[in-house]
Protein backbone atom coordinates (compact mmCIF):
# COMPACT_ATOMS: atom_id res chain seq x y z
CA UNK A 1 0.00 0.00 0.00
CA UNK A 2 1.09 3.56 -0.54
CA UNK A 3 0.04 7.04 0.42
CA UNK A 4 -0.54 9.13 -2.71
CA UNK A 5 -0.60 12.89 -3.15
CA UNK A 6 -4.10 14.36 -3.17
CA UNK A 7 -4.66 16.84 -6.00
CA UNK A 8 -6.13 20.16 -4.87
CA UNK A 9 -8.13 22.84 -6.63
CA UNK A 10 -7.45 24.67 -8.88
CA UNK A 11 -6.34 21.78 -11.10
CA UNK A 12 -7.92 20.72 -14.41
CA UNK A 13 -7.43 17.03 -13.55
CA UNK A 14 -10.23 17.35 -10.98
CA UNK A 15 -12.56 18.42 -13.82
CA UNK A 16 -12.02 15.25 -15.86
CA UNK A 17 -14.82 12.73 -16.21
CA UNK A 18 -13.75 9.37 -14.87
CA UNK A 19 -14.07 6.26 -17.04
CA UNK A 20 -16.09 3.10 -16.39
CA UNK A 21 -14.06 0.18 -15.07
CA UNK A 22 -14.34 -2.92 -17.29
CA UNK A 23 -13.12 -5.44 -14.77
CA UNK A 24 -12.26 -5.26 -11.08
CA UNK A 25 -8.81 -6.86 -11.29
CA UNK A 26 -5.62 -6.76 -9.27
CA UNK A 27 -4.69 -3.25 -10.50
CA UNK A 28 -8.05 -1.88 -9.39
CA UNK A 29 -7.76 -3.62 -6.02
CA UNK A 30 -4.28 -2.19 -5.50
CA UNK A 31 -5.64 1.25 -6.43
CA UNK A 32 -8.44 0.85 -3.86
CA UNK A 33 -5.89 -0.16 -1.18
CA UNK A 34 -3.78 2.94 -1.94
CA UNK A 35 -6.86 5.16 -1.98
CA UNK A 36 -8.01 3.88 1.40
CA UNK A 37 -4.58 4.38 2.96
CA UNK A 38 -4.35 7.88 1.45
CA UNK A 39 -7.84 8.72 2.74
CA UNK A 40 -7.12 7.51 6.28
CA UNK A 41 -3.80 9.38 6.29
CA UNK A 42 -5.62 12.60 5.33
CA UNK A 43 -8.40 12.01 7.90
CA UNK A 44 -11.05 11.95 5.18
CA UNK A 45 -14.25 9.92 5.09
CA UNK A 46 -14.24 9.39 1.33
CA UNK A 47 -11.97 9.58 -1.70
CA UNK A 48 -12.50 9.31 -5.45
CA UNK A 49 -9.70 7.94 -7.67
CA UNK A 50 -9.46 11.19 -9.63
CA UNK A 51 -8.33 12.95 -6.43
CA UNK A 52 -5.07 11.01 -6.74
CA UNK A 53 -5.01 11.54 -10.50
CA UNK A 54 -6.59 8.29 -11.71
CA UNK A 55 -9.68 8.84 -13.92
CA UNK A 56 -11.49 5.60 -13.02
CA UNK A 57 -14.99 5.35 -11.55
CA UNK A 58 -13.79 4.13 -8.16
CA UNK A 59 -14.62 5.47 -4.69
CA UNK A 60 -13.54 4.42 -1.20
CA UNK A 61 -15.30 5.54 1.97
CA UNK A 62 -15.27 4.96 5.71
CA UNK A 63 -17.81 6.87 7.73
CA UNK A 64 -17.25 4.98 11.00
CA UNK A 65 -16.59 7.18 14.04
CA UNK A 66 -13.10 7.45 15.51
CA UNK A 67 -13.93 5.17 18.45
CA UNK A 68 -15.62 2.56 16.24
CA UNK A 69 -14.14 -0.31 14.30
CA UNK A 70 -12.95 0.71 10.83
CA UNK A 71 -15.50 0.04 8.11
CA UNK A 72 -13.95 0.53 4.67
CA UNK A 73 -16.37 0.62 1.76
CA UNK A 74 -15.49 0.29 -1.91
CA UNK A 75 -17.64 1.40 -4.84
CA UNK A 76 -16.77 0.68 -8.47
CA UNK A 77 -18.96 2.11 -11.27
CA UNK A 78 -21.58 3.43 -8.81
CA UNK A 79 -24.98 4.32 -10.24
CA UNK A 80 -27.78 6.18 -8.45
CA UNK A 81 -30.91 4.13 -8.94
CA UNK A 82 -33.38 6.21 -7.08
CA UNK A 83 -33.19 9.40 -5.08
CA UNK A 84 -35.95 11.01 -3.12
CA UNK A 85 -36.90 14.62 -3.71
CA UNK A 86 -36.55 15.53 -0.04
CA UNK A 87 -33.16 17.12 0.55
CA UNK A 88 -30.96 17.57 3.58
CA UNK A 89 -28.23 20.10 4.27
CA UNK A 90 -24.78 19.11 5.38
CA UNK A 91 -21.63 21.12 5.98
CA UNK A 92 -19.27 19.63 3.43
CA UNK A 93 -15.54 19.71 3.06
CA UNK A 94 -13.29 18.15 0.46
CA UNK A 95 -9.71 16.93 0.59
CA UNK A 96 -9.24 18.62 -2.80
CA UNK A 97 -10.52 21.95 -1.38
CA UNK A 98 -8.52 21.97 1.87
CA UNK A 99 -9.71 24.05 4.82
CA UNK A 100 -12.96 25.31 3.28
CA UNK A 101 -16.39 24.16 4.39
CA UNK A 102 -19.86 25.08 3.22
CA UNK A 103 -23.44 23.91 3.49
CA UNK A 104 -24.70 21.90 0.51
CA UNK A 105 -28.23 20.56 -0.13
CA UNK A 106 -28.53 17.09 -1.60
CA UNK A 107 -31.20 14.38 -1.80
CA UNK A 108 -31.59 12.92 1.68
CA UNK A 109 -31.67 9.30 0.57
CA UNK A 110 -30.60 7.37 -2.51
CA UNK A 111 -30.17 3.80 -3.70
CA UNK A 112 -26.80 3.04 -5.22
CA UNK A 113 -25.84 0.09 -7.40
CA UNK A 114 -22.12 -0.68 -7.63
CA UNK A 115 -19.44 -3.34 -7.84
CA UNK A 116 -17.59 -4.11 -4.62
CA UNK A 117 -13.88 -4.85 -3.97
CA UNK A 118 -14.36 -8.32 -5.46
CA UNK A 119 -16.28 -7.11 -8.51
CA UNK A 120 -19.58 -8.37 -7.14
CA UNK A 121 -22.74 -6.37 -7.89
CA UNK A 122 -24.39 -4.79 -4.84
CA UNK A 123 -27.17 -2.36 -3.99
CA UNK A 124 -27.30 -0.15 -0.91
CA UNK A 125 -29.94 2.14 0.44
CA UNK A 126 -28.06 5.19 1.66
CA UNK A 127 -29.26 7.95 3.94
CA UNK A 128 -27.73 10.45 6.36
CA UNK A 129 -23.98 10.98 6.09
CA UNK A 130 -23.62 7.92 3.85
CA UNK A 131 -26.00 9.42 1.26
CA UNK A 132 -24.30 12.82 1.44
CA UNK A 133 -20.81 11.38 1.12
CA UNK A 134 -21.61 8.98 -1.69
CA UNK A 135 -23.18 11.79 -3.71
CA UNK A 136 -20.17 14.05 -3.01
CA UNK A 137 -17.85 11.27 -4.24
CA UNK A 138 -19.98 10.50 -7.30
CA UNK A 139 -19.77 14.18 -8.25
CA UNK A 140 -15.97 13.79 -8.38
CA UNK A 141 -16.46 11.11 -11.06
CA UNK A 142 -18.17 13.79 -13.19
CA UNK A 143 -15.58 16.46 -12.45
CA UNK A 144 -17.88 18.30 -10.04
CA UNK A 145 -16.74 19.78 -6.70
CA UNK A 146 -18.96 20.95 -3.83
CA UNK A 147 -17.85 24.55 -4.43
CA UNK A 148 -19.68 24.38 -7.78
CA UNK A 149 -22.95 24.58 -5.79
CA UNK A 150 -21.99 27.81 -4.03
CA UNK A 151 -22.59 31.35 -5.25
CA UNK A 152 -20.20 32.59 -7.92
CA UNK A 153 -18.76 35.01 -5.36
CA UNK A 154 -18.01 32.36 -2.72
CA UNK A 155 -16.60 29.94 -5.28
CA UNK A 156 -14.30 32.56 -6.81
CA UNK A 157 -13.08 33.61 -3.39
CA UNK A 158 -12.24 30.03 -2.40
CA UNK A 159 -10.39 29.28 -5.65
CA UNK A 160 -8.45 32.54 -5.38
CA UNK A 161 -7.36 31.74 -1.82
CA UNK A 162 -6.43 28.17 -2.77
CA UNK A 163 -4.27 29.33 -5.68
CA UNK A 164 -2.44 31.76 -3.41
CA UNK A 165 -1.82 28.94 -0.91
CA UNK A 166 -0.41 26.87 -3.79
CA UNK A 167 2.10 29.52 -4.89
CA UNK A 168 3.56 29.49 -1.41
CA UNK A 169 6.06 26.69 -0.81
CA UNK A 170 5.44 24.54 2.29
CA UNK A 171 8.98 24.94 3.51
CA UNK A 172 11.58 27.54 2.76
CA UNK A 173 15.09 26.09 2.89
CA UNK A 174 17.86 28.60 3.37
O1 LIG B 1 -13.49 13.92 4.28
C1 LIG B 1 -14.49 14.38 3.74
N1 LIG B 1 -15.52 14.82 4.51
C2 LIG B 1 -16.75 15.17 4.00
C3 LIG B 1 -17.63 15.86 4.83
C4 LIG B 1 -18.87 16.19 4.38
C5 LIG B 1 -19.28 15.85 3.11
C6 LIG B 1 -18.42 15.18 2.27
C7 LIG B 1 -17.16 14.84 2.71
S1 LIG B 1 -16.11 13.96 1.66
C8 LIG B 1 -14.56 14.47 2.28
C9 LIG B 1 -13.45 13.73 1.59
C10 LIG B 1 -13.44 14.06 0.12
O2 LIG B 1 -13.03 15.09 -0.32
N2 LIG B 1 -13.94 13.19 -0.69
O3 LIG B 1 -14.02 13.44 -2.00
NI1 LIG C 1 -14.17 15.59 -2.18
PDB file of C-alpha atoms and ligand atoms in Angstrom:
ATOM      1  CA  UNK A   1       0.000   0.000   0.000  1.00  0.00           C
ATOM      2  CA  UNK A   2       1.094   3.563  -0.540  1.00  0.00           C
ATOM      3  CA  UNK A   3       0.038   7.044   0.421  1.00  0.00           C
ATOM      4  CA  UNK A   4      -0.544   9.133  -2.708  1.00  0.00           C
ATOM      5  CA  UNK A   5      -0.596  12.892  -3.147  1.00  0.00           C
ATOM      6  CA  UNK A   6      -4.096  14.361  -3.169  1.00  0.00           C
ATOM      7  CA  UNK A   7      -4.663  16.838  -6.000  1.00  0.00           C
ATOM      8  CA  UNK A   8      -6.130  20.158  -4.872  1.00  0.00           C
ATOM      9  CA  UNK A   9      -8.132  22.844  -6.628  1.00  0.00           C
ATOM     10  CA  UNK A  10      -7.447  24.673  -8.884  1.00  0.00           C
ATOM     11  CA  UNK A  11      -6.340  21.785 -11.100  1.00  0.00           C
ATOM     12  CA  UNK A  12      -7.918  20.715 -14.413  1.00  0.00           C
ATOM     13  CA  UNK A  13      -7.425  17.033 -13.551  1.00  0.00           C
ATOM     14  CA  UNK A  14     -10.227  17.349 -10.978  1.00  0.00           C
ATOM     15  CA  UNK A  15     -12.565  18.419 -13.820  1.00  0.00           C
ATOM     16  CA  UNK A  16     -12.021  15.253 -15.861  1.00  0.00           C
ATOM     17  CA  UNK A  17     -14.822  12.732 -16.211  1.00  0.00           C
ATOM     18  CA  UNK A  18     -13.751   9.371 -14.875  1.00  0.00           C
ATOM     19  CA  UNK A  19     -14.074   6.263 -17.041  1.00  0.00           C
ATOM     20  CA  UNK A  20     -16.088   3.103 -16.392  1.00  0.00           C
ATOM     21  CA  UNK A  21     -14.057   0.180 -15.072  1.00  0.00           C
ATOM     22  CA  UNK A  22     -14.340  -2.923 -17.287  1.00  0.00           C
ATOM     23  CA  UNK A  23     -13.125  -5.436 -14.769  1.00  0.00           C
ATOM     24  CA  UNK A  24     -12.255  -5.264 -11.084  1.00  0.00           C
ATOM     25  CA  UNK A  25      -8.812  -6.857 -11.285  1.00  0.00           C
ATOM     26  CA  UNK A  26      -5.623  -6.757  -9.273  1.00  0.00           C
ATOM     27  CA  UNK A  27      -4.692  -3.254 -10.501  1.00  0.00           C
ATOM     28  CA  UNK A  28      -8.055  -1.876  -9.389  1.00  0.00           C
ATOM     29  CA  UNK A  29      -7.758  -3.618  -6.017  1.00  0.00           C
ATOM     30  CA  UNK A  30      -4.284  -2.188  -5.501  1.00  0.00           C
ATOM     31  CA  UNK A  31      -5.638   1.249  -6.431  1.00  0.00           C
ATOM     32  CA  UNK A  32      -8.439   0.847  -3.856  1.00  0.00           C
ATOM     33  CA  UNK A  33      -5.886  -0.156  -1.178  1.00  0.00           C
ATOM     34  CA  UNK A  34      -3.781   2.935  -1.937  1.00  0.00           C
ATOM     35  CA  UNK A  35      -6.862   5.165  -1.984  1.00  0.00           C
ATOM     36  CA  UNK A  36      -8.007   3.877   1.403  1.00  0.00           C
ATOM     37  CA  UNK A  37      -4.578   4.383   2.963  1.00  0.00           C
ATOM     38  CA  UNK A  38      -4.354   7.877   1.453  1.00  0.00           C
ATOM     39  CA  UNK A  39      -7.840   8.723   2.736  1.00  0.00           C
ATOM     40  CA  UNK A  40      -7.121   7.514   6.284  1.00  0.00           C
ATOM     41  CA  UNK A  41      -3.804   9.383   6.289  1.00  0.00           C
ATOM     42  CA  UNK A  42      -5.617  12.602   5.331  1.00  0.00           C
ATOM     43  CA  UNK A  43      -8.402  12.010   7.901  1.00  0.00           C
ATOM     44  CA  UNK A  44     -11.047  11.949   5.182  1.00  0.00           C
ATOM     45  CA  UNK A  45     -14.251   9.921   5.087  1.00  0.00           C
ATOM     46  CA  UNK A  46     -14.240   9.387   1.329  1.00  0.00           C
ATOM     47  CA  UNK A  47     -11.968   9.583  -1.701  1.00  0.00           C
ATOM     48  CA  UNK A  48     -12.502   9.310  -5.449  1.00  0.00           C
ATOM     49  CA  UNK A  49      -9.701   7.942  -7.665  1.00  0.00           C
ATOM     50  CA  UNK A  50      -9.464  11.191  -9.633  1.00  0.00           C
ATOM     51  CA  UNK A  51      -8.331  12.949  -6.435  1.00  0.00           C
ATOM     52  CA  UNK A  52      -5.070  11.006  -6.740  1.00  0.00           C
ATOM     53  CA  UNK A  53      -5.011  11.541 -10.504  1.00  0.00           C
ATOM     54  CA  UNK A  54      -6.587   8.287 -11.715  1.00  0.00           C
ATOM     55  CA  UNK A  55      -9.677   8.836 -13.922  1.00  0.00           C
ATOM     56  CA  UNK A  56     -11.488   5.601 -13.022  1.00  0.00           C
ATOM     57  CA  UNK A  57     -14.985   5.351 -11.555  1.00  0.00           C
ATOM     58  CA  UNK A  58     -13.786   4.128  -8.163  1.00  0.00           C
ATOM     59  CA  UNK A  59     -14.620   5.471  -4.685  1.00  0.00           C
ATOM     60  CA  UNK A  60     -13.540   4.423  -1.201  1.00  0.00           C
ATOM     61  CA  UNK A  61     -15.300   5.542   1.971  1.00  0.00           C
ATOM     62  CA  UNK A  62     -15.266   4.960   5.710  1.00  0.00           C
ATOM     63  CA  UNK A  63     -17.811   6.874   7.734  1.00  0.00           C
ATOM     64  CA  UNK A  64     -17.249   4.980  10.996  1.00  0.00           C
ATOM     65  CA  UNK A  65     -16.589   7.176  14.043  1.00  0.00           C
ATOM     66  CA  UNK A  66     -13.102   7.448  15.514  1.00  0.00           C
ATOM     67  CA  UNK A  67     -13.931   5.169  18.449  1.00  0.00           C
ATOM     68  CA  UNK A  68     -15.618   2.562  16.244  1.00  0.00           C
ATOM     69  CA  UNK A  69     -14.141  -0.310  14.295  1.00  0.00           C
ATOM     70  CA  UNK A  70     -12.954   0.713  10.835  1.00  0.00           C
ATOM     71  CA  UNK A  71     -15.496   0.043   8.110  1.00  0.00           C
ATOM     72  CA  UNK A  72     -13.947   0.526   4.672  1.00  0.00           C
ATOM     73  CA  UNK A  73     -16.374   0.616   1.758  1.00  0.00           C
ATOM     74  CA  UNK A  74     -15.487   0.292  -1.912  1.00  0.00           C
ATOM     75  CA  UNK A  75     -17.637   1.402  -4.837  1.00  0.00           C
ATOM     76  CA  UNK A  76     -16.769   0.678  -8.471  1.00  0.00           C
ATOM     77  CA  UNK A  77     -18.963   2.111 -11.272  1.00  0.00           C
ATOM     78  CA  UNK A  78     -21.584   3.425  -8.815  1.00  0.00           C
ATOM     79  CA  UNK A  79     -24.975   4.321 -10.239  1.00  0.00           C
ATOM     80  CA  UNK A  80     -27.781   6.178  -8.454  1.00  0.00           C
ATOM     81  CA  UNK A  81     -30.912   4.129  -8.944  1.00  0.00           C
ATOM     82  CA  UNK A  82     -33.381   6.213  -7.084  1.00  0.00           C
ATOM     83  CA  UNK A  83     -33.187   9.404  -5.084  1.00  0.00           C
ATOM     84  CA  UNK A  84     -35.950  11.014  -3.117  1.00  0.00           C
ATOM     85  CA  UNK A  85     -36.900  14.622  -3.712  1.00  0.00           C
ATOM     86  CA  UNK A  86     -36.545  15.530  -0.044  1.00  0.00           C
ATOM     87  CA  UNK A  87     -33.155  17.121   0.551  1.00  0.00           C
ATOM     88  CA  UNK A  88     -30.959  17.571   3.583  1.00  0.00           C
ATOM     89  CA  UNK A  89     -28.234  20.099   4.270  1.00  0.00           C
ATOM     90  CA  UNK A  90     -24.777  19.112   5.375  1.00  0.00           C
ATOM     91  CA  UNK A  91     -21.634  21.124   5.985  1.00  0.00           C
ATOM     92  CA  UNK A  92     -19.269  19.630   3.434  1.00  0.00           C
ATOM     93  CA  UNK A  93     -15.544  19.709   3.063  1.00  0.00           C
ATOM     94  CA  UNK A  94     -13.286  18.146   0.456  1.00  0.00           C
ATOM     95  CA  UNK A  95      -9.711  16.927   0.585  1.00  0.00           C
ATOM     96  CA  UNK A  96      -9.235  18.623  -2.801  1.00  0.00           C
ATOM     97  CA  UNK A  97     -10.520  21.949  -1.376  1.00  0.00           C
ATOM     98  CA  UNK A  98      -8.524  21.968   1.869  1.00  0.00           C
ATOM     99  CA  UNK A  99      -9.714  24.049   4.822  1.00  0.00           C
ATOM    100  CA  UNK A 100     -12.960  25.313   3.282  1.00  0.00           C
ATOM    101  CA  UNK A 101     -16.392  24.156   4.391  1.00  0.00           C
ATOM    102  CA  UNK A 102     -19.862  25.077   3.218  1.00  0.00           C
ATOM    103  CA  UNK A 103     -23.439  23.907   3.485  1.00  0.00           C
ATOM    104  CA  UNK A 104     -24.703  21.904   0.508  1.00  0.00           C
ATOM    105  CA  UNK A 105     -28.231  20.564  -0.134  1.00  0.00           C
ATOM    106  CA  UNK A 106     -28.532  17.092  -1.602  1.00  0.00           C
ATOM    107  CA  UNK A 107     -31.203  14.383  -1.802  1.00  0.00           C
ATOM    108  CA  UNK A 108     -31.590  12.924   1.679  1.00  0.00           C
ATOM    109  CA  UNK A 109     -31.672   9.295   0.566  1.00  0.00           C
ATOM    110  CA  UNK A 110     -30.597   7.373  -2.506  1.00  0.00           C
ATOM    111  CA  UNK A 111     -30.174   3.797  -3.704  1.00  0.00           C
ATOM    112  CA  UNK A 112     -26.804   3.036  -5.221  1.00  0.00           C
ATOM    113  CA  UNK A 113     -25.842   0.090  -7.396  1.00  0.00           C
ATOM    114  CA  UNK A 114     -22.120  -0.677  -7.625  1.00  0.00           C
ATOM    115  CA  UNK A 115     -19.445  -3.340  -7.836  1.00  0.00           C
ATOM    116  CA  UNK A 116     -17.592  -4.108  -4.616  1.00  0.00           C
ATOM    117  CA  UNK A 117     -13.881  -4.849  -3.974  1.00  0.00           C
ATOM    118  CA  UNK A 118     -14.361  -8.317  -5.465  1.00  0.00           C
ATOM    119  CA  UNK A 119     -16.279  -7.114  -8.508  1.00  0.00           C
ATOM    120  CA  UNK A 120     -19.581  -8.370  -7.139  1.00  0.00           C
ATOM    121  CA  UNK A 121     -22.741  -6.371  -7.889  1.00  0.00           C
ATOM    122  CA  UNK A 122     -24.393  -4.787  -4.843  1.00  0.00           C
ATOM    123  CA  UNK A 123     -27.173  -2.361  -3.993  1.00  0.00           C
ATOM    124  CA  UNK A 124     -27.304  -0.153  -0.908  1.00  0.00           C
ATOM    125  CA  UNK A 125     -29.941   2.144   0.445  1.00  0.00           C
ATOM    126  CA  UNK A 126     -28.063   5.193   1.655  1.00  0.00           C
ATOM    127  CA  UNK A 127     -29.260   7.955   3.940  1.00  0.00           C
ATOM    128  CA  UNK A 128     -27.732  10.447   6.364  1.00  0.00           C
ATOM    129  CA  UNK A 129     -23.982  10.975   6.089  1.00  0.00           C
ATOM    130  CA  UNK A 130     -23.625   7.918   3.849  1.00  0.00           C
ATOM    131  CA  UNK A 131     -26.001   9.417   1.264  1.00  0.00           C
ATOM    132  CA  UNK A 132     -24.295  12.815   1.436  1.00  0.00           C
ATOM    133  CA  UNK A 133     -20.809  11.377   1.125  1.00  0.00           C
ATOM    134  CA  UNK A 134     -21.608   8.985  -1.693  1.00  0.00           C
ATOM    135  CA  UNK A 135     -23.180  11.794  -3.714  1.00  0.00           C
ATOM    136  CA  UNK A 136     -20.171  14.054  -3.014  1.00  0.00           C
ATOM    137  CA  UNK A 137     -17.847  11.274  -4.238  1.00  0.00           C
ATOM    138  CA  UNK A 138     -19.977  10.501  -7.300  1.00  0.00           C
ATOM    139  CA  UNK A 139     -19.767  14.181  -8.246  1.00  0.00           C
ATOM    140  CA  UNK A 140     -15.965  13.794  -8.377  1.00  0.00           C
ATOM    141  CA  UNK A 141     -16.457  11.111 -11.058  1.00  0.00           C
ATOM    142  CA  UNK A 142     -18.166  13.785 -13.188  1.00  0.00           C
ATOM    143  CA  UNK A 143     -15.576  16.462 -12.451  1.00  0.00           C
ATOM    144  CA  UNK A 144     -17.884  18.298 -10.044  1.00  0.00           C
ATOM    145  CA  UNK A 145     -16.743  19.776  -6.703  1.00  0.00           C
ATOM    146  CA  UNK A 146     -18.958  20.954  -3.827  1.00  0.00           C
ATOM    147  CA  UNK A 147     -17.855  24.549  -4.435  1.00  0.00           C
ATOM    148  CA  UNK A 148     -19.682  24.381  -7.781  1.00  0.00           C
ATOM    149  CA  UNK A 149     -22.955  24.580  -5.791  1.00  0.00           C
ATOM    150  CA  UNK A 150     -21.986  27.810  -4.028  1.00  0.00           C
ATOM    151  CA  UNK A 151     -22.589  31.345  -5.249  1.00  0.00           C
ATOM    152  CA  UNK A 152     -20.202  32.591  -7.922  1.00  0.00           C
ATOM    153  CA  UNK A 153     -18.759  35.010  -5.356  1.00  0.00           C
ATOM    154  CA  UNK A 154     -18.009  32.364  -2.717  1.00  0.00           C
ATOM    155  CA  UNK A 155     -16.604  29.943  -5.275  1.00  0.00           C
ATOM    156  CA  UNK A 156     -14.302  32.558  -6.811  1.00  0.00           C
ATOM    157  CA  UNK A 157     -13.076  33.610  -3.385  1.00  0.00           C
ATOM    158  CA  UNK A 158     -12.241  30.031  -2.401  1.00  0.00           C
ATOM    159  CA  UNK A 159     -10.393  29.281  -5.654  1.00  0.00           C
ATOM    160  CA  UNK A 160      -8.454  32.543  -5.375  1.00  0.00           C
ATOM    161  CA  UNK A 161      -7.365  31.739  -1.820  1.00  0.00           C
ATOM    162  CA  UNK A 162      -6.431  28.175  -2.767  1.00  0.00           C
ATOM    163  CA  UNK A 163      -4.271  29.327  -5.683  1.00  0.00           C
ATOM    164  CA  UNK A 164      -2.440  31.760  -3.409  1.00  0.00           C
ATOM    165  CA  UNK A 165      -1.818  28.942  -0.913  1.00  0.00           C
ATOM    166  CA  UNK A 166      -0.410  26.870  -3.787  1.00  0.00           C
ATOM    167  CA  UNK A 167       2.103  29.516  -4.886  1.00  0.00           C
ATOM    168  CA  UNK A 168       3.558  29.491  -1.407  1.00  0.00           C
ATOM    169  CA  UNK A 169       6.062  26.691  -0.809  1.00  0.00           C
ATOM    170  CA  UNK A 170       5.444  24.541   2.285  1.00  0.00           C
ATOM    171  CA  UNK A 171       8.985  24.937   3.510  1.00  0.00           C
ATOM    172  CA  UNK A 172      11.582  27.542   2.761  1.00  0.00           C
ATOM    173  CA  UNK A 173      15.088  26.093   2.886  1.00  0.00           C
ATOM    174  CA  UNK A 174      17.861  28.598   3.373  1.00  0.00           C
TER     175      UNK A 174
HETATM  176  O1  LIG B   1     -13.490  13.915   4.276  1.00  0.00           O
HETATM  177  C1  LIG B   1     -14.495  14.379   3.743  1.00  0.00           C
HETATM  178  N1  LIG B   1     -15.520  14.824   4.510  1.00  0.00           N
HETATM  179  C2  LIG B   1     -16.751  15.170   3.999  1.00  0.00           C
HETATM  180  C3  LIG B   1     -17.625  15.857   4.832  1.00  0.00           C
HETATM  181  C4  LIG B   1     -18.873  16.194   4.376  1.00  0.00           C
HETATM  182  C5  LIG B   1     -19.275  15.849   3.108  1.00  0.00           C
HETATM  183  C6  LIG B   1     -18.417  15.181   2.272  1.00  0.00           C
HETATM  184  C7  LIG B   1     -17.165  14.837   2.710  1.00  0.00           C
HETATM  185  S1  LIG B   1     -16.107  13.963   1.659  1.00  0.00           S
HETATM  186  C8  LIG B   1     -14.564  14.472   2.279  1.00  0.00           C
HETATM  187  C9  LIG B   1     -13.454  13.729   1.588  1.00  0.00           C
HETATM  188  C10 LIG B   1     -13.436  14.063   0.121  1.00  0.00           C
HETATM  189  O2  LIG B   1     -13.032  15.094  -0.323  1.00  0.00           O
HETATM  190  N2  LIG B   1     -13.942  13.192  -0.690  1.00  0.00           N
HETATM  191  O3  LIG B   1     -14.016  13.436  -1.995  1.00  0.00           O
HETATM  192 NI1  LIG B   2     -14.169  15.587  -2.178  1.00  0.00          NI
END
